Coordinates of C-alpha atoms and ligand atoms in Angstrom, one line a residue:
M1 CA 15.1 6.7 8.0
K2 CA 16.1 3.6 6.1
Q3 CA 15.8 0.3 7.9
S4 CA 19.1 -1.4 8.9
L5 CA 19.1 -5.0 7.8
T6 CA 21.2 -8.1 8.2
I7 CA 22.2 -9.4 4.8
A8 CA 24.2 -12.7 4.1
I9 CA 26.3 -12.7 1.0
G10 CA 28.3 -15.3 -0.8
A11 CA 30.1 -15.9 -4.0
D12 CA 32.1 -18.5 -5.9
H13 CA 35.4 -17.7 -7.6
G14 CA 33.5 -15.8 -10.3
G15 CA 32.4 -13.1 -7.9
P16 CA 34.8 -12.0 -5.1
A17 CA 35.5 -8.6 -6.6
L18 CA 31.8 -7.8 -7.1
K19 CA 31.1 -9.2 -3.6
A20 CA 33.7 -6.9 -2.0
S21 CA 32.1 -3.9 -3.7
L22 CA 28.6 -4.9 -2.6
V23 CA 29.8 -5.5 1.0
A24 CA 31.3 -2.0 1.1
Q25 CA 28.0 -0.6 -0.4
L26 CA 25.8 -2.4 2.1
R27 CA 28.0 -1.5 5.1
A28 CA 28.1 2.2 4.0
A29 CA 24.3 2.1 3.9
G30 CA 24.3 0.9 7.6
H31 CA 23.4 -2.7 7.0
T32 CA 25.0 -5.6 8.9
V33 CA 26.7 -8.0 6.4
L34 CA 27.4 -11.7 7.0
D35 CA 30.2 -12.3 4.5
M36 CA 30.4 -16.1 3.9
G37 CA 33.1 -16.0 1.2
T38 CA 34.7 -17.0 -1.1
D39 CA 37.4 -14.2 -1.2
G40 CA 39.9 -15.3 -3.7
P41 CA 40.3 -16.7 -7.2
A42 CA 40.8 -20.4 -6.2
R43 CA 38.1 -22.6 -7.8
V44 CA 35.2 -23.5 -5.5
D45 CA 31.8 -25.0 -5.9
Y46 CA 28.9 -22.5 -5.9
P47 CA 26.5 -24.7 -3.8
D48 CA 29.0 -24.7 -0.9
F49 CA 28.3 -20.9 -0.7
A50 CA 24.7 -20.8 -1.7
H51 CA 23.6 -23.2 1.0
P52 CA 25.0 -21.4 4.1
V53 CA 23.7 -18.1 2.8
C54 CA 20.2 -19.6 2.3
A55 CA 20.4 -21.3 5.7
A56 CA 21.1 -17.9 7.3
V57 CA 18.0 -16.5 5.6
E58 CA 15.8 -19.5 6.4
S59 CA 16.8 -19.4 10.1
G60 CA 16.1 -15.7 10.4
Q61 CA 19.8 -14.8 11.1
A62 CA 19.7 -12.7 7.9
R63 CA 16.7 -10.9 6.3
F64 CA 18.1 -11.2 2.8
G65 CA 20.8 -13.1 0.9
I66 CA 22.9 -12.1 -2.0
L67 CA 24.6 -14.8 -4.1
I68 CA 27.1 -14.2 -6.9
C69 CA 28.6 -16.5 -9.4
G70 CA 29.7 -16.1 -13.0
T71 CA 26.2 -16.1 -14.5
G72 CA 24.1 -16.1 -11.3
I73 CA 22.4 -19.2 -12.7
G74 CA 24.1 -21.9 -10.6
M75 CA 23.6 -19.9 -7.5
S76 CA 19.9 -19.3 -8.2
I77 CA 19.4 -23.0 -8.9
A78 CA 21.0 -24.0 -5.7
A79 CA 19.2 -21.4 -3.7
N80 CA 15.8 -22.4 -5.0
R81 CA 16.3 -26.0 -3.8
H82 CA 15.5 -24.5 -0.3
R83 CA 11.8 -24.6 0.5
G84 CA 12.0 -21.3 2.4
I85 CA 14.0 -19.4 -0.3
R86 CA 12.7 -17.5 -3.2
C87 CA 15.7 -16.5 -5.2
G88 CA 15.5 -14.1 -8.1
L89 CA 18.3 -13.9 -10.7
C90 CA 18.4 -10.2 -11.8
T91 CA 20.2 -8.4 -14.6
D92 CA 18.5 -5.0 -14.3
V93 CA 16.7 -2.8 -11.7
T94 CA 13.3 -3.6 -13.0
M95 CA 13.7 -7.3 -12.4
A96 CA 15.1 -6.5 -8.9
R97 CA 12.1 -4.4 -8.0
L98 CA 9.6 -6.8 -9.4
T99 CA 11.1 -9.9 -7.8
R100 CA 10.5 -8.2 -4.4
E101 CA 7.1 -6.8 -5.3
H102 CA 5.7 -9.9 -6.9
N103 CA 7.8 -12.9 -5.8
D104 CA 8.7 -11.7 -2.3
A105 CA 12.2 -12.8 -3.2
N106 CA 14.5 -13.2 -0.1
V107 CA 17.6 -14.0 -2.0
L108 CA 19.1 -12.1 -5.0
A109 CA 21.4 -13.8 -7.4
L110 CA 23.8 -11.9 -9.6
G111 CA 26.1 -12.8 -12.5
A112 CA 29.5 -11.2 -12.1
R113 CA 30.4 -12.0 -15.7
I114 CA 27.1 -10.7 -17.0
I115 CA 26.7 -7.3 -15.3
G116 CA 29.2 -4.6 -14.1
E117 CA 29.6 -3.3 -10.6
A118 CA 27.5 -0.1 -11.2
V119 CA 24.6 -2.1 -12.5
A120 CA 24.9 -4.6 -9.6
A121 CA 25.0 -1.7 -7.1
D122 CA 21.7 -0.3 -8.6
I123 CA 20.1 -3.8 -8.6
V124 CA 20.9 -4.3 -4.9
A125 CA 19.6 -0.8 -4.0
A126 CA 16.4 -1.5 -5.9
F127 CA 15.9 -4.9 -4.4
L128 CA 16.3 -3.6 -0.9
A129 CA 14.0 -0.6 -1.5
A130 CA 11.1 -2.5 -3.0
K131 CA 8.3 -3.9 -0.9
Y132 CA 6.3 -7.1 -1.4
E133 CA 2.8 -6.3 -2.6
G134 CA 1.0 -9.4 -1.3
G135 CA -2.6 -9.9 -2.4
R136 CA -2.9 -11.9 -5.6
H137 CA 0.9 -12.6 -5.5
Q138 CA 0.5 -14.4 -2.2
D139 CA -2.0 -16.8 -3.7
R140 CA 0.8 -17.8 -6.2
L141 CA 3.5 -18.0 -3.6
D142 CA 1.2 -20.4 -1.6
K143 CA 1.3 -22.7 -4.6
L144 CA 5.1 -22.8 -5.1
N145 CA 6.1 -25.8 -3.0
P146 CA 4.8 -29.1 -4.3
A147 CA 3.0 -31.2 -1.7
Ligands
RB5_1 C1 32.2 -21.2 -12.6 O1 33.1 -21.3 -13.7 C2 30.8 -20.9 -13.1 O2 30.3 -22.1 -13.7 C3 29.9 -20.4 -12.0 O3 30.4 -19.2 -11.5 C4 28.5 -20.1 -12.4 O4 28.4 -19.2 -13.5 C5 27.6 -21.2 -12.5 O5 26.4 -21.1 -12.8

């Protein structure tokens, strides 16, 4: 049986429609979703949504975070300012699998203007299904944060 997870999700004005489809996908799969907005087309600033999602992951309130903006780039930059966050910006399922297996990513960034809903759905499924491999990869993660 698949594990039920708590997943925090946030988007800027580039991603409410994709966020809504992913929230539905995650809930249908039995996960608990902490939806932190935004939900409409009004312009907002992506760090205002990246930081609460990352804080939820860092505190343990959520196991994973998903962040959506137009390209995914701004969200990934904001997320990776958090010392406890490893955010992977993914545009295909191979990146999604490898960012879990090799980087132990705990946040997934997506670009709503770059990929479609079906690709995003497959990316999220691949991200959640993959397992961190540890071993040599842990040596590298241990070197990520500057002293
Ligand atoms: C908003 O227009 C856009 O800059 C934002 O969604 C994102 O793509 C930034 O990286």
